[in-house]
Amino acid sequence: MSDLAHLDAVTALRAFRSLELSPVELLDAVTAQAERVNGDRGTGINAFTETFADEARTLAEKAATAYLDAARDGSPTAPLLGVPVASKEKHNLAGRRIEQGLAAHAGRISDADHPVVERVRQAGGVIHARTTSPEFSCATVTHSPMWGVTRNPWNLSATPGGSSGGAGAALAAGMTTLATASDIAGSTRVPAAFTGTVGYKAPYGRIPGLPPLSADWYRGDGPMGRTVADTALLAAVMSGLHPADHASWGLHGVPVELPEDPVAAVRGVRVGLSVRLGDFPVAAEVEAATLDVAARLEQAGATVVPVDLPWTSSRIRRTIFVHFGQILGPAMERECGDAASLAPYAQRFITDARRAAEDVGLVESLALDAALQRELATAMADVDVLLCPTNAVTALDADGDYLDGLNVGDRHLDHYWEGHLTSPFNVANRCPVLAVPSGVAGNGVPTGVQIVGHPLDETAVFRVGAAVEALVPKTAWPLLPTIAPAACL
């Protein structure tokens, strides 16, 4: 059952259509795995806020019947029909709680589906669970007073990252087949790297969001999966113009075409390599894994070109917090209620954002963004994609707050967000970015790289990502002990 629980979606769909596998069997496998390893807020992975066993089984049974009918009469089937999907809790489900880990939101009920939930359901996906995040999705660790600590299946003392940490943990643990995520500074890519999964930050507006914060040009919702093909499939289901989001654009339901031989397809591609994006300190194991990916691409026929960027981690942090101080920080202050009830990291986020906005106004903030965007465009002028690490560190503690900053090697960073190389590409948010695994560090936690494309060029990042996936040796998914059944199950 554990092997079946880790089955990729593309293979599962092929087996559904040939009647070699039933959607009910796959749902039973991921459900059994969740019951075995998820635990609750004090034990196990703790990646789910709630589950929908009866509803999901009814949907899986209907999908199984639909595949039988399709086999008889050749009728088409929906692109995700029968595939288990775990939804990030912040993605509203009509009639269900929408709390975002906040005491001030306890018991709040959503009156409509989030656009990505709507599209997953329309595509036949079986939403069987919802995943944890930090409060208001504002941290790169996943724990909260409301939901407890979510742990990394590869090393239970480590975080799966954040803010889509529950999504990454559930995928790595075999508790779901696909997952929804979101990303305003790396919240999809950070957990993808820490959990050995794949996460995609689409160009701004490509995947519709929920107003009013969908108007924030740093943000985006997106897919996570265990393979590049799975992630591309879910991205296609989510993407495209939607009436709820004025910033949304493009065709809906058209997947990026991946080559049959992804390694051969990378020949002649020019890959820019930047291990530090300027002066980001990067752990030795992360650097080694990134250089190994570059070497493998070069051996496959790509041209790897060193790329220099005039960035510092402190400048990036200042730029993003000035932006957060204009939009996300005030939104949190309005929504989160009494600050004293918040987790320390959420209190710190609000304080940092407010102070940054007091120093720099919106117009100056736009100028800071534009400078970074121009510098990235200049650095990438002669390459097809940029390759860089996702996280600078090999792990963060599962229950850490990091209010005093973070050490990377012999350098102290004033803010733990500088331990991730993701947020520059939310500033340059028209660039698509795919996060894929690059190896496993000595502490047992995976490492990852980002593949950054030119504005709106989704095809390039998925094709290079597929090549990296084919070239980097696979690591077996972690073996997990059985945990007592959780109360939420």
Coordinates of C-alpha atoms in Angstrom, one line a residue:
M1 CA 0.0 0.0 0.0
S2 CA 2.9 2.4 0.7
D3 CA 4.2 1.9 -2.8
L4 CA 0.7 2.5 -4.3
A5 CA 0.4 5.6 -2.0
H6 CA 3.5 7.1 -3.7
L7 CA 2.2 6.4 -7.2
D8 CA 2.5 9.4 -9.5
A9 CA -0.7 10.9 -10.9
V10 CA 0.2 10.5 -14.6
T11 CA 0.8 6.7 -14.1
A12 CA -2.3 6.4 -12.0
L13 CA -4.4 8.0 -14.7
R14 CA -3.0 5.7 -17.3
A15 CA -3.8 2.7 -15.1
F16 CA -7.4 4.1 -14.4
R17 CA -8.0 4.3 -18.2
S18 CA -6.8 0.8 -18.8
L19 CA -8.8 -0.5 -15.8
E20 CA -5.6 -1.9 -14.2
L21 CA -6.2 0.3 -11.1
S22 CA -9.4 1.7 -9.6
P23 CA -9.6 5.3 -8.1
V24 CA -11.0 3.6 -5.0
E25 CA -7.8 1.5 -4.6
L26 CA -5.6 4.6 -4.9
L27 CA -7.7 6.6 -2.4
D28 CA -7.7 3.7 0.0
A29 CA -3.9 3.6 -0.3
V30 CA -3.3 7.3 0.5
T31 CA -5.9 7.2 3.2
A32 CA -4.4 4.2 4.9
Q33 CA -0.9 5.8 4.7
A34 CA -2.3 9.0 6.3
E35 CA -3.9 7.0 9.1
R36 CA -0.6 5.2 9.6
V37 CA 1.8 8.2 9.7
N38 CA 0.0 11.5 10.0
G39 CA -0.5 11.4 13.8
D40 CA -1.9 14.6 15.3
R41 CA -0.6 18.0 16.4
G42 CA 1.8 16.3 18.9
T43 CA 3.0 13.3 16.9
G44 CA 3.8 12.2 13.4
I45 CA 3.8 14.3 10.3
N46 CA 0.7 16.3 11.2
A47 CA 0.2 17.6 7.6
F48 CA -3.7 17.6 7.5
T49 CA -6.1 20.0 9.2
E50 CA -9.1 17.9 8.2
T51 CA -10.0 14.9 6.0
F52 CA -13.1 14.0 4.0
A53 CA -13.2 10.2 4.0
D54 CA -16.8 9.6 3.1
E55 CA -17.1 12.3 0.5
A56 CA -13.9 11.3 -1.1
R57 CA -14.8 7.7 -1.3
T58 CA -18.1 8.5 -3.0
L59 CA -16.3 10.6 -5.6
A60 CA -13.7 7.8 -6.1
E61 CA -16.5 5.3 -6.6
K62 CA -18.2 7.6 -9.2
A63 CA -14.8 8.0 -11.0
A64 CA -14.4 4.2 -11.1
T65 CA -17.8 3.9 -12.7
A66 CA -16.9 6.6 -15.2
Y67 CA -13.8 4.7 -16.3
L68 CA -15.8 1.6 -16.8
D69 CA -18.3 3.5 -19.0
A70 CA -15.4 5.1 -20.9
A71 CA -13.9 1.7 -21.6
R72 CA -17.2 0.5 -23.0
D73 CA -18.2 3.5 -25.1
G74 CA -15.0 5.5 -25.6
S75 CA -16.3 8.6 -23.8
P76 CA -13.7 11.1 -22.7
T77 CA -12.7 11.4 -19.0
A78 CA -11.8 14.5 -17.1
P79 CA -8.0 15.2 -16.8
L80 CA -7.8 14.5 -13.0
L81 CA -10.7 12.1 -12.7
G82 CA -10.3 10.0 -9.6
V83 CA -6.9 11.4 -8.5
P84 CA -6.6 12.3 -4.8
V85 CA -5.7 16.0 -4.2
A86 CA -5.0 17.6 -0.9
S87 CA -5.9 21.3 -0.8
K88 CA -4.0 23.9 1.2
E89 CA -6.3 25.1 3.9
K90 CA -6.1 28.7 2.7
H91 CA -7.8 27.6 -0.6
N92 CA -11.5 28.0 0.3
L93 CA -13.9 25.1 0.1
A94 CA -17.5 26.2 0.1
G95 CA -19.2 25.3 3.4
R96 CA -15.9 24.4 5.1
R97 CA -13.8 26.3 7.6
I98 CA -11.4 28.9 6.4
E99 CA -9.2 29.7 9.4
Q100 CA -5.6 30.0 8.0
G101 CA -4.3 28.9 11.4
L102 CA -5.6 32.0 13.2
A103 CA -7.5 32.1 16.4
A104 CA -9.4 35.2 15.2
H105 CA -10.7 33.1 12.3
A106 CA -11.7 30.0 14.3
G107 CA -15.0 28.6 13.0
R108 CA -15.1 30.9 10.0
I109 CA -16.9 29.3 7.1
S110 CA -16.3 29.9 3.4
D111 CA -19.3 30.6 1.1
A112 CA -17.5 29.7 -2.2
D113 CA -14.7 27.6 -3.6
H114 CA -11.3 29.2 -4.3
P115 CA -10.7 29.3 -8.1
V116 CA -8.1 26.5 -7.9
V117 CA -10.4 24.3 -5.9
E118 CA -13.2 24.9 -8.4
R119 CA -10.9 23.9 -11.2
V120 CA -9.6 20.8 -9.5
R121 CA -13.2 19.7 -8.8
Q122 CA -14.2 20.4 -12.4
A123 CA -11.3 18.3 -13.6
G124 CA -12.5 15.3 -11.5
G125 CA -9.9 15.6 -8.8
V126 CA -10.9 14.0 -5.4
I127 CA -10.2 16.5 -2.7
H128 CA -9.8 14.2 0.3
A129 CA -7.9 16.4 2.8
R130 CA -6.7 19.9 3.6
T131 CA -3.1 20.7 4.5
T132 CA -1.4 22.8 7.2
S133 CA 0.4 26.1 6.9
P134 CA 1.8 28.6 9.3
E135 CA -0.5 31.5 10.5
F136 CA -1.6 33.5 7.5
S137 CA 1.0 31.6 5.4
C138 CA 3.6 34.1 6.6
A139 CA 6.6 31.8 7.5
T140 CA 9.0 29.3 5.9
V141 CA 8.3 26.8 8.8
T142 CA 4.9 25.2 9.3
H143 CA 3.6 25.3 12.9
S144 CA 0.9 27.2 14.7
P145 CA -0.9 27.3 18.0
M146 CA -4.0 26.2 16.2
W147 CA -2.6 23.2 14.3
G148 CA 0.6 22.3 16.1
V149 CA 3.9 21.3 14.4
T150 CA 4.1 19.8 10.9
R151 CA 7.2 17.6 10.5
N152 CA 9.3 16.6 7.6
P153 CA 8.9 12.9 6.7
W154 CA 12.6 12.7 5.8
N155 CA 13.7 13.9 9.3
L156 CA 11.0 14.4 11.9
S157 CA 13.0 17.0 13.8
A158 CA 13.1 19.2 10.7
T159 CA 10.4 21.4 9.1
P160 CA 9.0 20.5 5.7
G161 CA 9.3 24.3 5.0
G162 CA 6.5 26.8 4.6
S163 CA 4.1 28.1 4.0
S164 CA 2.9 25.1 2.0
G165 CA 4.6 22.7 4.4
G166 CA 1.6 20.5 4.9
A167 CA 1.4 20.0 1.1
G168 CA 5.1 19.0 0.8
A169 CA 5.0 16.7 3.8
A170 CA 1.8 15.0 2.6
L171 CA 3.3 14.3 -0.8
A172 CA 6.6 13.0 0.5
A173 CA 4.8 10.8 3.1
G174 CA 2.4 9.2 0.5
M175 CA -0.6 10.8 2.1
T176 CA -1.9 12.4 -1.2
T177 CA -1.1 12.2 -4.9
L178 CA -1.3 15.9 -5.8
A179 CA -1.5 19.1 -3.7
T180 CA -2.4 22.7 -4.1
A181 CA 0.0 25.4 -2.8
S182 CA 0.6 29.1 -2.9
D183 CA 3.7 31.3 -3.2
I184 CA 4.4 34.9 -2.2
A185 CA 8.1 34.6 -1.3
G186 CA 8.8 30.9 -1.9
S187 CA 5.9 29.2 -0.1
T188 CA 5.7 26.5 -2.8
R189 CA 9.3 26.1 -3.7
V190 CA 10.8 26.1 -0.2
P191 CA 8.8 23.1 1.0
A192 CA 9.3 21.4 -2.4
A193 CA 13.0 21.5 -1.9
F194 CA 12.9 20.4 1.7
T195 CA 10.6 17.4 0.9
G196 CA 12.1 16.1 -2.3
T197 CA 9.0 17.1 -4.3
V198 CA 8.2 19.4 -7.2
G199 CA 6.7 22.9 -6.9
Y200 CA 5.8 25.5 -9.5
K201 CA 5.5 29.2 -9.2
A202 CA 3.7 30.3 -12.3
P203 CA 4.0 33.8 -13.9
Y204 CA 1.8 36.3 -12.1
G205 CA -1.9 35.8 -13.0
R206 CA -1.4 32.6 -14.9
I207 CA -3.2 30.7 -12.1
P208 CA -6.2 32.7 -10.8
G209 CA -6.3 33.7 -7.2
L210 CA -9.0 35.1 -4.8
P211 CA -9.5 38.9 -4.5
P212 CA -8.6 41.2 -3.0
L213 CA -5.1 39.8 -2.3
S214 CA -4.9 38.3 -5.7
A215 CA -4.0 41.9 -6.8
D216 CA -0.7 41.5 -4.9
W217 CA 1.8 41.1 -7.8
Y218 CA 4.2 39.1 -5.7
R219 CA 1.7 36.3 -5.0
G220 CA 0.4 33.2 -6.8
D221 CA -1.3 29.9 -6.3
G222 CA 0.0 26.8 -7.8
P223 CA 0.6 23.0 -7.9
M224 CA 2.9 20.6 -6.1
G225 CA 3.5 17.0 -7.1
R226 CA 6.1 14.2 -6.8
T227 CA 7.1 14.5 -10.5
V228 CA 7.6 17.2 -13.1
A229 CA 4.9 15.7 -15.3
D230 CA 2.4 15.6 -12.4
T231 CA 3.1 19.2 -11.5
A232 CA 2.7 20.3 -15.2
L233 CA -0.7 18.4 -15.3
L234 CA -2.0 20.1 -12.2
A235 CA -0.7 23.5 -13.4
A236 CA -2.7 23.1 -16.7
V237 CA -5.9 22.3 -14.7
M238 CA -5.4 25.4 -12.5
S239 CA -4.2 27.9 -15.2
G240 CA -6.1 30.3 -17.4
L241 CA -8.4 33.3 -17.4
H242 CA -11.0 33.2 -14.6
P243 CA -13.8 35.7 -14.0
A244 CA -13.0 35.9 -10.2
D245 CA -9.5 37.3 -10.9
H246 CA -9.0 40.3 -13.1
A247 CA -5.3 39.6 -13.3
S248 CA -5.7 36.1 -14.6
W249 CA -4.8 35.3 -18.2
G250 CA -4.1 32.7 -20.9
L251 CA -5.7 29.4 -21.9
H252 CA -7.1 27.0 -19.5
G253 CA -6.4 23.3 -19.5
V254 CA -3.5 23.2 -22.0
P255 CA -0.5 21.4 -20.5
V256 CA 3.1 22.1 -21.3
E257 CA 4.2 19.5 -23.7
L258 CA 7.1 17.5 -22.2
P259 CA 9.6 15.7 -24.5
E260 CA 9.6 11.9 -24.6
D261 CA 13.4 12.1 -24.1
P262 CA 13.9 15.1 -21.7
V263 CA 17.7 14.5 -21.5
A264 CA 18.1 14.7 -25.3
A265 CA 15.9 17.8 -25.4
V266 CA 18.3 19.8 -23.2
R267 CA 21.1 19.7 -25.8
G268 CA 22.0 23.2 -26.9
V269 CA 20.0 24.8 -24.1
R270 CA 21.9 27.7 -22.5
V271 CA 21.7 27.4 -18.7
G272 CA 22.8 30.3 -16.5
L273 CA 24.3 29.2 -13.2
S274 CA 24.3 31.3 -10.1
V275 CA 24.9 29.4 -6.8
R276 CA 24.6 32.5 -4.6
L277 CA 22.4 35.0 -6.5
G278 CA 25.0 37.6 -5.5
D279 CA 26.0 37.2 -1.9
F280 CA 23.5 34.7 -0.4
P281 CA 25.5 32.4 1.8
V282 CA 24.8 28.8 0.8
A283 CA 25.6 25.6 2.8
A284 CA 28.4 23.5 1.3
E285 CA 26.1 20.5 0.7
V286 CA 23.6 22.7 -1.1
E287 CA 26.3 24.2 -3.3
A288 CA 27.7 20.8 -4.1
A289 CA 24.3 19.5 -5.1
T290 CA 23.6 22.6 -7.3
L291 CA 27.0 22.2 -9.1
D292 CA 26.3 18.5 -9.6
V293 CA 23.0 19.4 -11.3
A294 CA 24.8 21.9 -13.6
A295 CA 27.5 19.3 -14.4
R296 CA 24.9 16.7 -15.3
L297 CA 23.1 19.2 -17.6
E298 CA 26.4 20.0 -19.2
Q299 CA 27.2 16.3 -19.8
A300 CA 23.8 16.0 -21.4
G301 CA 24.7 18.7 -23.9
A302 CA 23.5 21.9 -22.3
T303 CA 25.8 24.9 -22.2
V304 CA 26.2 26.1 -18.6
V305 CA 27.2 29.7 -18.3
P306 CA 28.2 31.4 -15.0
V307 CA 25.8 34.3 -14.2
D308 CA 26.6 37.2 -11.9
L309 CA 24.0 39.2 -10.1
P310 CA 24.6 42.4 -8.1
W311 CA 22.3 41.3 -5.3
T312 CA 22.8 40.9 -1.5
S313 CA 20.5 38.9 0.7
S314 CA 19.9 42.0 2.9
R315 CA 18.9 44.1 -0.1
I316 CA 16.4 41.4 -1.2
R317 CA 15.0 41.2 2.3
R318 CA 14.6 45.0 2.5
T319 CA 12.9 45.1 -1.0
I320 CA 10.3 42.4 -0.2
F321 CA 9.5 43.7 3.3
V322 CA 8.9 47.2 2.0
H323 CA 6.4 45.6 -0.4
F324 CA 4.8 43.5 2.4
G325 CA 4.5 46.6 4.4
Q326 CA 2.2 48.1 1.7
I327 CA -0.2 45.1 1.3
L328 CA 0.3 41.9 3.2
G329 CA 1.3 43.4 6.5
P330 CA -1.7 45.7 6.8
A331 CA -4.0 42.8 5.6
M332 CA -2.6 40.6 8.4
E333 CA -3.1 43.4 11.0
R334 CA -6.7 43.7 9.9
E335 CA -7.4 40.0 9.8
C336 CA -5.4 38.5 12.6
G337 CA -7.1 40.1 15.7
D338 CA -5.1 40.5 18.9
A339 CA -1.4 40.4 18.0
A340 CA -0.7 38.8 21.4
S341 CA -2.6 35.7 20.3
L342 CA -0.3 35.2 17.3
A343 CA 2.7 32.9 16.9
P344 CA 5.9 34.8 17.5
Y345 CA 6.9 34.5 13.8
A346 CA 3.6 36.2 12.8
Q347 CA 4.0 39.0 15.3
R348 CA 7.6 39.5 14.0
F349 CA 6.4 39.5 10.3
I350 CA 3.8 42.3 11.1
T351 CA 6.4 44.3 12.9
D352 CA 9.0 44.0 10.2
A353 CA 6.5 44.9 7.5
R354 CA 5.2 47.9 9.3
R355 CA 8.7 49.3 10.0
A356 CA 9.8 48.8 6.4
A357 CA 6.7 50.6 5.1
E358 CA 7.3 53.5 7.5
D359 CA 10.8 53.9 5.9
V360 CA 9.9 53.5 2.3
G361 CA 6.7 54.4 0.5
L362 CA 4.9 52.6 -2.3
V363 CA 6.5 54.6 -5.2
E364 CA 9.9 53.9 -3.9
S365 CA 8.9 50.3 -3.4
L366 CA 8.1 50.0 -7.1
A367 CA 11.5 51.5 -7.9
L368 CA 13.2 48.8 -5.7
D369 CA 11.3 46.1 -7.6
A370 CA 12.1 47.5 -11.0
A371 CA 15.8 47.6 -10.2
L372 CA 15.9 43.9 -9.3
Q373 CA 13.8 43.0 -12.4
R374 CA 16.1 44.9 -14.7
E375 CA 19.2 43.3 -13.2
L376 CA 17.7 39.8 -13.5
A377 CA 16.8 40.5 -17.2
T378 CA 20.3 41.7 -17.9
A379 CA 21.9 38.7 -16.2
M380 CA 19.6 36.3 -18.2
A381 CA 20.0 38.1 -21.6
D382 CA 22.2 35.4 -23.1
V383 CA 20.7 32.3 -21.4
D384 CA 17.5 30.3 -21.8
V385 CA 17.0 29.6 -18.1
L386 CA 18.7 30.4 -14.8
L387 CA 19.7 27.6 -12.4
C388 CA 20.2 28.3 -8.6
P389 CA 19.5 26.7 -5.3
T390 CA 16.1 26.9 -3.6
N391 CA 17.2 27.0 0.0
A392 CA 20.5 28.2 1.3
V393 CA 20.3 25.9 4.3
T394 CA 20.0 22.1 4.5
A395 CA 17.2 22.2 7.1
L396 CA 15.3 24.3 9.6
D397 CA 14.0 23.1 13.0
A398 CA 10.3 21.9 12.8
D399 CA 9.3 24.1 15.7
G400 CA 11.7 27.0 15.1
D401 CA 10.8 30.7 15.1
Y402 CA 14.2 32.0 14.2
L403 CA 13.5 35.4 15.7
D404 CA 17.2 36.1 16.1
G405 CA 18.1 35.2 12.6
L406 CA 19.9 32.3 11.1
N407 CA 23.5 31.0 10.8
V408 CA 24.7 29.7 7.5
G409 CA 28.2 28.4 7.8
D410 CA 30.2 31.1 9.5
R411 CA 27.9 33.9 8.5
H412 CA 24.9 35.2 10.6
L413 CA 21.9 36.4 8.7
D414 CA 19.7 38.9 10.5
H415 CA 16.5 37.4 9.1
Y416 CA 15.8 33.7 8.5
W417 CA 14.0 34.5 5.2
E418 CA 17.5 35.2 3.9
G419 CA 18.1 31.5 4.2
H420 CA 16.0 30.9 1.0
L421 CA 16.8 32.1 -2.5
T422 CA 13.2 32.2 -3.7
S423 CA 11.8 35.7 -3.1
P424 CA 13.7 37.5 -5.8
F425 CA 11.5 35.7 -8.3
N426 CA 8.4 36.9 -6.6
V427 CA 9.7 40.4 -7.2
A428 CA 10.3 39.4 -10.8
N429 CA 6.9 37.6 -10.7
R430 CA 6.4 37.3 -14.5
C431 CA 9.2 34.8 -14.5
P432 CA 8.0 31.1 -14.2
V433 CA 10.0 29.1 -11.6
L434 CA 10.1 25.3 -11.2
A435 CA 11.6 23.8 -8.1
V436 CA 13.0 20.2 -8.5
P437 CA 15.0 17.9 -6.2
S438 CA 18.8 18.0 -6.5
G439 CA 19.9 15.4 -3.9
V440 CA 19.7 14.6 -0.2
A441 CA 21.9 16.3 2.5
G442 CA 23.7 14.4 5.3
N443 CA 20.9 15.1 7.7
G444 CA 18.5 13.2 5.5
V445 CA 16.6 16.3 4.3
P446 CA 16.4 16.8 0.5
T447 CA 18.0 19.7 -1.3
G448 CA 16.6 21.4 -4.4
V449 CA 17.2 23.8 -7.3
Q450 CA 15.1 26.4 -9.0
I451 CA 14.8 26.7 -12.8
V452 CA 13.9 30.3 -13.6
G453 CA 12.6 31.2 -17.0
H454 CA 12.2 34.4 -18.9
P455 CA 8.9 36.2 -18.4
L456 CA 5.9 34.0 -19.4
D457 CA 8.1 31.2 -20.8
E458 CA 6.7 28.2 -19.0
T459 CA 7.8 25.6 -21.6
A460 CA 11.5 26.2 -20.9
V461 CA 11.4 25.6 -17.2
F462 CA 9.3 22.5 -17.4
R463 CA 11.6 21.0 -20.1
V464 CA 14.8 21.7 -18.3
G465 CA 13.1 20.5 -15.1
A466 CA 12.2 17.2 -16.7
A467 CA 15.8 16.8 -17.8
V468 CA 17.1 17.5 -14.2
E469 CA 14.6 15.0 -12.9
A470 CA 15.9 12.4 -15.3
L471 CA 19.5 13.1 -14.6
V472 CA 19.6 13.3 -10.8
P473 CA 19.6 9.9 -9.1
K474 CA 16.3 9.0 -7.5
T475 CA 16.1 8.5 -3.7
A476 CA 13.5 6.1 -2.2
W477 CA 10.7 7.8 -0.3
P478 CA 11.3 7.8 3.5
L479 CA 10.1 4.8 5.5
L480 CA 8.0 6.1 8.4
P481 CA 6.9 4.5 11.6
T482 CA 3.3 3.8 12.4
I483 CA 1.8 6.5 14.5
A484 CA -1.4 6.2 16.6
P485 CA -4.5 7.4 14.5
A486 CA -5.0 11.1 14.7
A487 CA -8.1 12.7 16.1
C488 CA -8.7 14.6 12.9
L489 CA -9.0 11.3 10.9

